[in-house]
């Protein structure tokens, strides 16, 4: 399905909450980095169709500039963290993530959970700053939003939707162990034939691999219960003035938009409020810079390799960079590597380093053919 038609279907779904023939008001709980890039595609399309979009972002947010003349309205709330402090925390945690020992499952996932919990603590503090800001909450109440839109991996939007008595739409790729999807969204992932995400298992599992998959699932379930009960359940109960849980509050979401395609998923039961919207961020390719185009074309029939570790990883240890560079030097393709650090000593002649690369333009099918 083309991006155009996928966008049309998505807009029809969001328009369900708006009165017929009129435009709506959307409140967005801001995300960061690639999560924001995926959300922004949807929001910009809504703005083009006349809807009013307000993004709720902290004063420490890295991606938002309140003076930017964007069509999106940015509502900034004050927080104790500065932009520099917030960015340093993120970089430290991403550095820890890149250095996790993958040879030992329990050590790898336990440290990964610690990193996720650190991000959760920051998000929860941001959430407290919003709901305790009486002036801001009064302003949001008066705005009478038609829908709240957010990435489910950053909790708080469901609390805002509850306080504002507003429908909620989630955008999500996945959470570790499918925790939020299962416990909050009611998704079904039978461990007998659906491998736990990040387990590196396939859907053709031996008996022992199924046992292993079950252990992974129980491990993630246990971690989620500790994370939710100790961190979020009490906080949400205090704010709402009644006993509740993170699972119950998130479970009220009206639509879950999964940023993947159904044919890339392992087969599993689906709920009627779940839709796959993979590829929304894809756009028609633009011409490459002259030097980059010449380098790509010089690869001939071998083609090119685009190597990037994402928007949040900008550098790494010299030793690891040299290992990667050495491996890339051995392949016949020309390599474009998004890397912002010291040039590796083992960098091959077939590899060029760029602080930023236009991935969408590089991976254009027509150019590849």
Short mmCIF file of C-alpha atoms in Angstrom, two decimals:
data_model
loop_
_atom_site.label_atom_id
_atom_site.label_comp_id
_atom_site.label_asym_id
_atom_site.label_seq_id
_atom_site.Cartn_x
_atom_site.Cartn_y
_atom_site.Cartn_z
CA UNK A 1 0.00 0.00 0.00
CA UNK A 2 1.38 3.43 -0.94
CA UNK A 3 2.25 6.03 1.69
CA UNK A 4 -0.47 8.26 0.21
CA UNK A 5 -3.24 5.72 0.81
CA UNK A 6 -1.87 4.75 4.23
CA UNK A 7 -1.97 8.42 5.23
CA UNK A 8 -5.54 8.73 3.98
CA UNK A 9 -6.66 5.72 6.07
CA UNK A 10 -4.87 7.13 9.14
CA UNK A 11 -6.52 10.52 8.74
CA UNK A 12 -9.93 8.92 8.36
CA UNK A 13 -9.35 7.10 11.65
CA UNK A 14 -8.27 10.26 13.47
CA UNK A 15 -11.17 12.18 11.94
CA UNK A 16 -13.52 9.70 13.68
CA UNK A 17 -13.18 11.86 16.78
CA UNK A 18 -13.93 15.12 15.03
CA UNK A 19 -17.41 16.31 14.17
CA UNK A 20 -18.35 15.75 10.56
CA UNK A 21 -17.08 18.42 8.17
CA UNK A 22 -15.01 20.30 10.76
CA UNK A 23 -11.38 20.34 11.86
CA UNK A 24 -10.20 19.09 15.20
CA UNK A 25 -7.72 20.04 17.89
CA UNK A 26 -4.94 17.57 18.66
CA UNK A 27 -2.79 17.56 21.79
CA UNK A 28 0.56 15.78 21.41
CA UNK A 29 2.76 14.43 24.20
CA UNK A 30 6.21 15.06 22.73
CA UNK A 31 8.77 12.34 22.02
CA UNK A 32 12.44 12.67 21.10
CA UNK A 33 14.75 11.66 18.26
CA UNK A 34 13.43 9.00 15.84
CA UNK A 35 10.21 8.63 17.83
CA UNK A 36 9.43 12.28 17.18
CA UNK A 37 10.43 12.03 13.50
CA UNK A 38 7.81 9.32 12.96
CA UNK A 39 5.11 11.24 14.85
CA UNK A 40 5.90 14.48 13.04
CA UNK A 41 4.98 12.94 9.68
CA UNK A 42 1.43 12.32 10.90
CA UNK A 43 1.15 15.71 12.58
CA UNK A 44 2.29 17.66 9.54
CA UNK A 45 -0.31 15.88 7.42
CA UNK A 46 -3.01 16.77 9.96
CA UNK A 47 -1.95 20.43 9.88
CA UNK A 48 -2.09 20.47 6.09
CA UNK A 49 -5.69 19.27 6.32
CA UNK A 50 -6.65 22.12 8.61
CA UNK A 51 -6.42 20.49 12.05
CA UNK A 52 -4.89 22.41 14.94
CA UNK A 53 -1.95 20.56 16.50
CA UNK A 54 -0.43 21.54 19.86
CA UNK A 55 2.76 19.79 20.99
CA UNK A 56 3.34 19.65 24.74
CA UNK A 57 7.14 19.70 25.26
CA UNK A 58 9.40 20.25 28.24
CA UNK A 59 11.81 23.18 28.44
CA UNK A 60 14.61 20.58 28.34
CA UNK A 61 13.45 19.11 25.04
CA UNK A 62 16.24 18.72 22.52
CA UNK A 63 14.20 18.92 19.34
CA UNK A 64 11.85 21.82 19.94
CA UNK A 65 12.47 25.52 19.48
CA UNK A 66 9.54 27.65 20.72
CA UNK A 67 10.68 30.44 18.38
CA UNK A 68 10.48 28.18 15.34
CA UNK A 69 7.85 29.32 12.86
CA UNK A 70 6.47 25.81 12.45
CA UNK A 71 2.80 25.19 11.74
CA UNK A 72 2.80 23.08 14.90
CA UNK A 73 2.00 24.97 18.07
CA UNK A 74 4.57 24.28 20.80
CA UNK A 75 3.38 24.52 24.40
CA UNK A 76 6.52 24.51 26.58
CA UNK A 77 6.27 23.60 30.26
CA UNK A 78 9.12 24.32 32.71
CA UNK A 79 11.15 21.50 34.22
CA UNK A 80 14.16 21.27 36.52
CA UNK A 81 16.41 19.73 33.86
CA UNK A 82 18.21 21.94 31.35
CA UNK A 83 18.60 21.01 27.67
CA UNK A 84 22.30 20.28 28.24
CA UNK A 85 21.64 18.07 31.27
CA UNK A 86 18.89 16.19 29.46
CA UNK A 87 21.02 15.63 26.36
CA UNK A 88 23.99 14.49 28.48
CA UNK A 89 21.81 11.94 30.30
CA UNK A 90 20.51 10.58 27.00
CA UNK A 91 24.01 10.33 25.54
CA UNK A 92 25.29 8.53 28.66
CA UNK A 93 22.47 6.00 28.54
CA UNK A 94 22.87 5.43 24.80
CA UNK A 95 26.60 4.92 25.34
CA UNK A 96 25.77 2.30 27.99
CA UNK A 97 23.32 0.68 25.57
CA UNK A 98 25.94 0.43 22.82
CA UNK A 99 28.36 -1.26 25.24
CA UNK A 100 25.96 -3.87 26.62
CA UNK A 101 27.46 -7.40 26.70
CA UNK A 102 25.27 -9.40 24.30
CA UNK A 103 27.01 -12.70 25.03
CA UNK A 104 25.24 -13.03 28.40
CA UNK A 105 21.44 -12.81 28.20
CA UNK A 106 20.67 -12.03 31.84
CA UNK A 107 23.36 -9.36 32.14
CA UNK A 108 22.37 -7.80 28.83
CA UNK A 109 18.66 -7.54 29.56
CA UNK A 110 19.07 -6.56 33.22
CA UNK A 111 21.29 -3.63 32.21
CA UNK A 112 18.93 -2.79 29.37
CA UNK A 113 16.05 -2.65 31.86
CA UNK A 114 18.06 -0.26 34.04
CA UNK A 115 18.52 2.05 31.07
CA UNK A 116 14.81 1.90 30.20
CA UNK A 117 13.91 2.64 33.81
CA UNK A 118 16.22 5.66 33.78
CA UNK A 119 14.36 7.06 30.78
CA UNK A 120 11.11 6.20 32.56
CA UNK A 121 12.17 8.20 35.63
CA UNK A 122 12.87 11.25 33.46
CA UNK A 123 9.52 10.92 31.66
CA UNK A 124 7.67 10.55 34.95
CA UNK A 125 9.34 13.70 36.33
CA UNK A 126 8.28 15.57 33.19
CA UNK A 127 4.77 14.24 33.68
CA UNK A 128 4.72 15.45 37.29
CA UNK A 129 5.83 18.89 36.10
CA UNK A 130 2.82 19.03 33.77
CA UNK A 131 0.01 17.71 35.99
CA UNK A 132 1.21 19.76 38.99
CA UNK A 133 1.24 22.95 36.90
CA UNK A 134 -2.28 24.22 37.67
CA UNK A 135 -2.06 27.14 35.27
CA UNK A 136 -1.04 24.89 32.37
CA UNK A 137 -3.65 22.23 33.17
CA UNK A 138 -6.36 24.88 33.33
CA UNK A 139 -5.24 26.16 29.92
CA UNK A 140 -5.35 22.63 28.48
CA UNK A 141 -8.83 22.07 29.92
CA UNK A 142 -10.11 25.29 28.31
CA UNK A 143 -8.61 24.30 24.95
CA UNK A 144 -11.05 21.37 24.69
CA UNK A 145 -8.87 19.06 22.61
CA UNK A 146 -10.56 16.41 20.48
CA UNK A 147 -7.82 13.80 20.80
CA UNK A 148 -4.47 13.17 22.50
CA UNK A 149 -1.73 11.65 20.35
CA UNK A 150 1.52 10.14 21.64
CA UNK A 151 4.19 7.47 21.32
CA UNK A 152 3.23 4.79 23.85
CA UNK A 153 6.84 4.18 24.88
CA UNK A 154 6.76 7.56 26.70
CA UNK A 155 4.00 7.29 29.34
CA UNK A 156 1.92 10.28 30.55
CA UNK A 157 -0.30 10.93 27.53
CA UNK A 158 -2.84 8.44 28.91
CA UNK A 159 -2.92 10.36 32.21
CA UNK A 160 -3.48 13.62 30.35
CA UNK A 161 -6.23 12.02 28.26
CA UNK A 162 -7.90 10.81 31.46
CA UNK A 163 -7.67 14.23 33.12
CA UNK A 164 -8.90 16.02 30.00
CA UNK A 165 -11.58 13.37 29.31
CA UNK A 166 -10.25 13.06 25.76
CA UNK A 167 -9.83 10.09 23.36
CA UNK A 168 -6.28 8.74 23.02
CA UNK A 169 -4.38 7.50 19.96
CA UNK A 170 -1.00 5.76 20.31
CA UNK A 171 1.84 5.45 17.82
CA UNK A 172 4.32 2.67 18.58
CA UNK A 173 7.00 0.49 17.03
CA UNK A 174 7.40 -1.93 19.95
CA UNK A 175 8.43 -2.03 23.61
CA UNK A 176 10.99 -4.51 25.05
CA UNK A 177 9.29 -7.86 25.53
CA UNK A 178 6.05 -6.40 24.11
CA UNK A 179 5.32 -5.30 27.69
CA UNK A 180 3.12 -2.28 27.02
CA UNK A 181 1.38 -3.97 24.12
CA UNK A 182 0.45 -7.04 26.19
CA UNK A 183 -0.25 -5.64 29.64
CA UNK A 184 -1.76 -2.32 28.58
CA UNK A 185 -3.12 -2.82 25.08
CA UNK A 186 -4.35 -6.38 25.45
CA UNK A 187 -2.29 -7.62 22.50
CA UNK A 188 -1.87 -11.39 22.19
CA UNK A 189 1.59 -12.87 21.60
CA UNK A 190 1.37 -16.66 22.23
CA UNK A 191 4.92 -17.66 23.27
CA UNK A 192 4.55 -21.08 21.63
CA UNK A 193 4.87 -19.55 18.17
CA UNK A 194 5.54 -15.79 18.57
CA UNK A 195 9.14 -15.05 19.63
CA UNK A 196 9.65 -12.33 22.21
CA UNK A 197 10.92 -9.19 20.51
CA UNK A 198 14.72 -8.80 20.89
CA UNK A 199 15.11 -12.52 21.67
CA UNK A 200 16.55 -13.14 18.16
CA UNK A 201 14.39 -16.26 17.86
CA UNK A 202 12.30 -17.07 14.79
CA UNK A 203 8.74 -18.42 14.58
CA UNK A 204 10.17 -21.86 13.68
CA UNK A 205 11.30 -22.83 17.17
CA UNK A 206 12.43 -26.16 18.53
CA UNK A 207 11.01 -27.36 21.83
CA UNK A 208 13.99 -25.97 23.76
CA UNK A 209 13.72 -22.65 21.94
CA UNK A 210 10.06 -22.47 22.95
CA UNK A 211 11.11 -23.07 26.56
CA UNK A 212 13.70 -20.33 26.17
CA UNK A 213 11.09 -18.00 24.68
CA UNK A 214 8.76 -18.69 27.61
CA UNK A 215 11.54 -17.82 30.06
CA UNK A 216 12.18 -14.57 28.19
CA UNK A 217 8.48 -13.71 28.37
CA UNK A 218 8.28 -14.40 32.11
CA UNK A 219 11.41 -12.33 32.67
CA UNK A 220 10.01 -9.30 30.84
CA UNK A 221 6.62 -9.71 32.54
CA UNK A 222 8.30 -9.73 35.95
CA UNK A 223 10.35 -6.62 35.11
CA UNK A 224 7.26 -4.81 33.88
CA UNK A 225 5.32 -5.55 37.05
CA UNK A 226 8.14 -4.12 39.18
CA UNK A 227 8.50 -1.11 36.86
CA UNK A 228 4.77 -0.36 36.79
CA UNK A 229 3.88 -1.06 40.40
CA UNK A 230 6.83 0.74 41.95
CA UNK A 231 7.01 3.65 39.57
CA UNK A 232 3.76 4.48 37.78
CA UNK A 233 0.78 2.87 39.53
CA UNK A 234 1.17 4.89 42.72
CA UNK A 235 1.82 8.11 40.81
CA UNK A 236 -1.28 7.73 38.63
CA UNK A 237 -3.41 6.79 41.64
CA UNK A 238 -2.28 9.91 43.52
CA UNK A 239 -2.98 12.22 40.59
CA UNK A 240 -6.40 10.73 39.76
CA UNK A 241 -7.41 10.42 43.41
CA UNK A 242 -8.42 6.76 43.09
CA UNK A 243 -6.66 3.40 42.87
CA UNK A 244 -5.55 2.70 39.32
CA UNK A 245 -2.64 1.24 37.37
CA UNK A 246 -0.53 2.12 34.38
CA UNK A 247 -2.00 -0.88 32.55
CA UNK A 248 -5.58 0.20 33.21
CA UNK A 249 -4.96 3.79 32.15
CA UNK A 250 -3.04 2.91 28.98
CA UNK A 251 -5.60 0.22 28.20
CA UNK A 252 -8.20 2.93 27.53
CA UNK A 253 -6.40 4.01 24.33
CA UNK A 254 -8.83 4.04 21.41
CA UNK A 255 -6.35 3.25 18.62
CA UNK A 256 -2.86 1.74 18.48
CA UNK A 257 -0.96 2.65 15.30
CA UNK A 258 1.93 0.20 14.91
CA UNK A 259 4.82 1.58 12.88
CA UNK A 260 5.44 -1.64 11.01
CA UNK A 261 3.89 -3.61 8.18
CA UNK A 262 1.78 -6.69 8.92
CA UNK A 263 3.88 -8.78 6.50
CA UNK A 264 7.00 -8.08 8.55
CA UNK A 265 5.35 -9.29 11.76
CA UNK A 266 5.24 -12.83 13.08
CA UNK A 267 1.62 -14.07 12.77
CA UNK A 268 -0.40 -13.39 15.90
CA UNK A 269 -3.99 -12.41 16.81
CA UNK A 270 -4.91 -8.75 16.30
CA UNK A 271 -7.43 -6.51 18.03
CA UNK A 272 -9.87 -4.32 16.09
CA UNK A 273 -8.28 -1.08 17.38
CA UNK A 274 -4.81 -1.97 16.03
CA UNK A 275 -3.60 -0.79 12.62
CA UNK A 276 -0.23 -1.12 10.92
CA UNK A 277 1.08 2.17 9.48
CA UNK A 278 4.66 1.28 8.56
CA UNK A 279 6.34 3.53 6.02
CA UNK A 280 4.52 6.75 6.91
CA UNK A 281 7.83 8.60 7.19
CA UNK A 282 8.91 7.57 3.67
CA UNK A 283 8.85 10.35 1.09
CA UNK A 284 9.77 10.66 -2.61
CA UNK A 285 13.54 10.70 -3.01
CA UNK A 286 15.36 13.97 -3.61
CA UNK A 287 18.57 14.37 -5.65
CA UNK A 288 21.75 13.52 -3.75
CA UNK A 289 24.58 16.04 -3.28
CA UNK A 290 26.94 15.87 -6.28
CA UNK A 291 29.88 14.31 -4.39
CA UNK A 292 27.64 11.70 -2.76
CA UNK A 293 25.92 10.84 -6.05
CA UNK A 294 29.29 10.30 -7.77
CA UNK A 295 30.45 8.05 -4.93
CA UNK A 296 27.24 6.00 -5.06
CA UNK A 297 27.37 5.60 -8.85
CA UNK A 298 31.04 4.55 -8.71
CA UNK A 299 29.98 1.35 -6.97
CA UNK A 300 28.62 -0.04 -10.23
CA UNK A 301 26.79 -3.36 -10.06
CA UNK A 302 27.95 -4.03 -6.50
CA UNK A 303 25.57 -1.44 -5.12
CA UNK A 304 25.92 0.53 -1.88
CA UNK A 305 25.59 -0.07 1.85
CA UNK A 306 24.02 2.61 4.05
CA UNK A 307 25.21 2.14 7.63
CA UNK A 308 23.69 4.11 10.52
CA UNK A 309 23.09 3.38 14.18
CA UNK A 310 20.20 5.82 14.40
CA UNK A 311 19.70 9.43 15.39
CA UNK A 312 20.73 8.93 19.02
CA UNK A 313 24.16 7.34 18.47
CA UNK A 314 26.74 9.84 17.24
CA UNK A 315 30.05 8.29 18.30
CA UNK A 316 31.58 5.20 19.86
CA UNK A 317 34.81 3.83 21.30
CA UNK A 318 37.79 3.90 18.92
CA UNK A 319 38.28 0.15 19.31
CA UNK A 320 34.70 -0.64 18.26
CA UNK A 321 34.80 1.90 15.42
CA UNK A 322 37.97 0.24 14.08
CA UNK A 323 36.37 -3.21 14.22
CA UNK A 324 33.35 -1.98 12.26
CA UNK A 325 35.50 -0.08 9.75
CA UNK A 326 37.69 -3.14 9.20
CA UNK A 327 34.64 -5.32 8.52
CA UNK A 328 33.12 -2.80 6.10
CA UNK A 329 36.41 -2.55 4.23
CA UNK A 330 36.16 -6.21 3.26
CA UNK A 331 32.89 -6.00 1.31
CA UNK A 332 32.69 -5.11 -2.42
CA UNK A 333 30.02 -2.42 -2.01
CA UNK A 334 30.64 1.28 -1.44
CA UNK A 335 29.64 2.21 2.11
CA UNK A 336 28.11 5.43 3.41
CA UNK A 337 28.51 5.47 7.19
CA UNK A 338 26.74 7.97 9.43
CA UNK A 339 29.45 8.59 11.99
CA UNK A 340 30.48 11.63 14.03
CA UNK A 341 33.78 10.80 15.69
CA UNK A 342 37.47 10.27 15.13
CA UNK A 343 38.20 8.71 11.75
CA UNK A 344 38.94 4.98 12.30
CA UNK A 345 42.48 3.87 11.41
CA UNK A 346 41.11 0.82 9.59
CA UNK A 347 38.71 2.78 7.36
CA UNK A 348 38.68 1.25 3.87
CA UNK A 349 38.77 3.07 0.53
CA UNK A 350 35.20 1.89 -0.11
CA UNK A 351 33.85 3.73 2.95
CA UNK A 352 32.95 7.40 3.41
CA UNK A 353 32.01 9.00 6.72
CA UNK A 354 29.18 11.52 7.02
CA UNK A 355 27.78 13.34 10.03
CA UNK A 356 24.40 13.12 8.34
CA UNK A 357 23.14 11.06 5.41
CA UNK A 358 19.83 11.31 3.51
CA UNK A 359 18.77 7.70 4.05
CA UNK A 360 15.45 8.04 2.29
CA UNK A 361 17.14 9.45 -0.83
CA UNK A 362 19.96 6.90 -0.77
CA UNK A 363 17.63 3.92 -0.50
CA UNK A 364 15.39 5.04 -3.35
CA UNK A 365 14.41 1.92 -5.31
CA UNK A 366 14.73 3.63 -8.69
CA UNK A 367 18.27 4.69 -7.93
CA UNK A 368 19.15 1.19 -6.71
CA UNK A 369 17.84 -0.31 -9.96
#
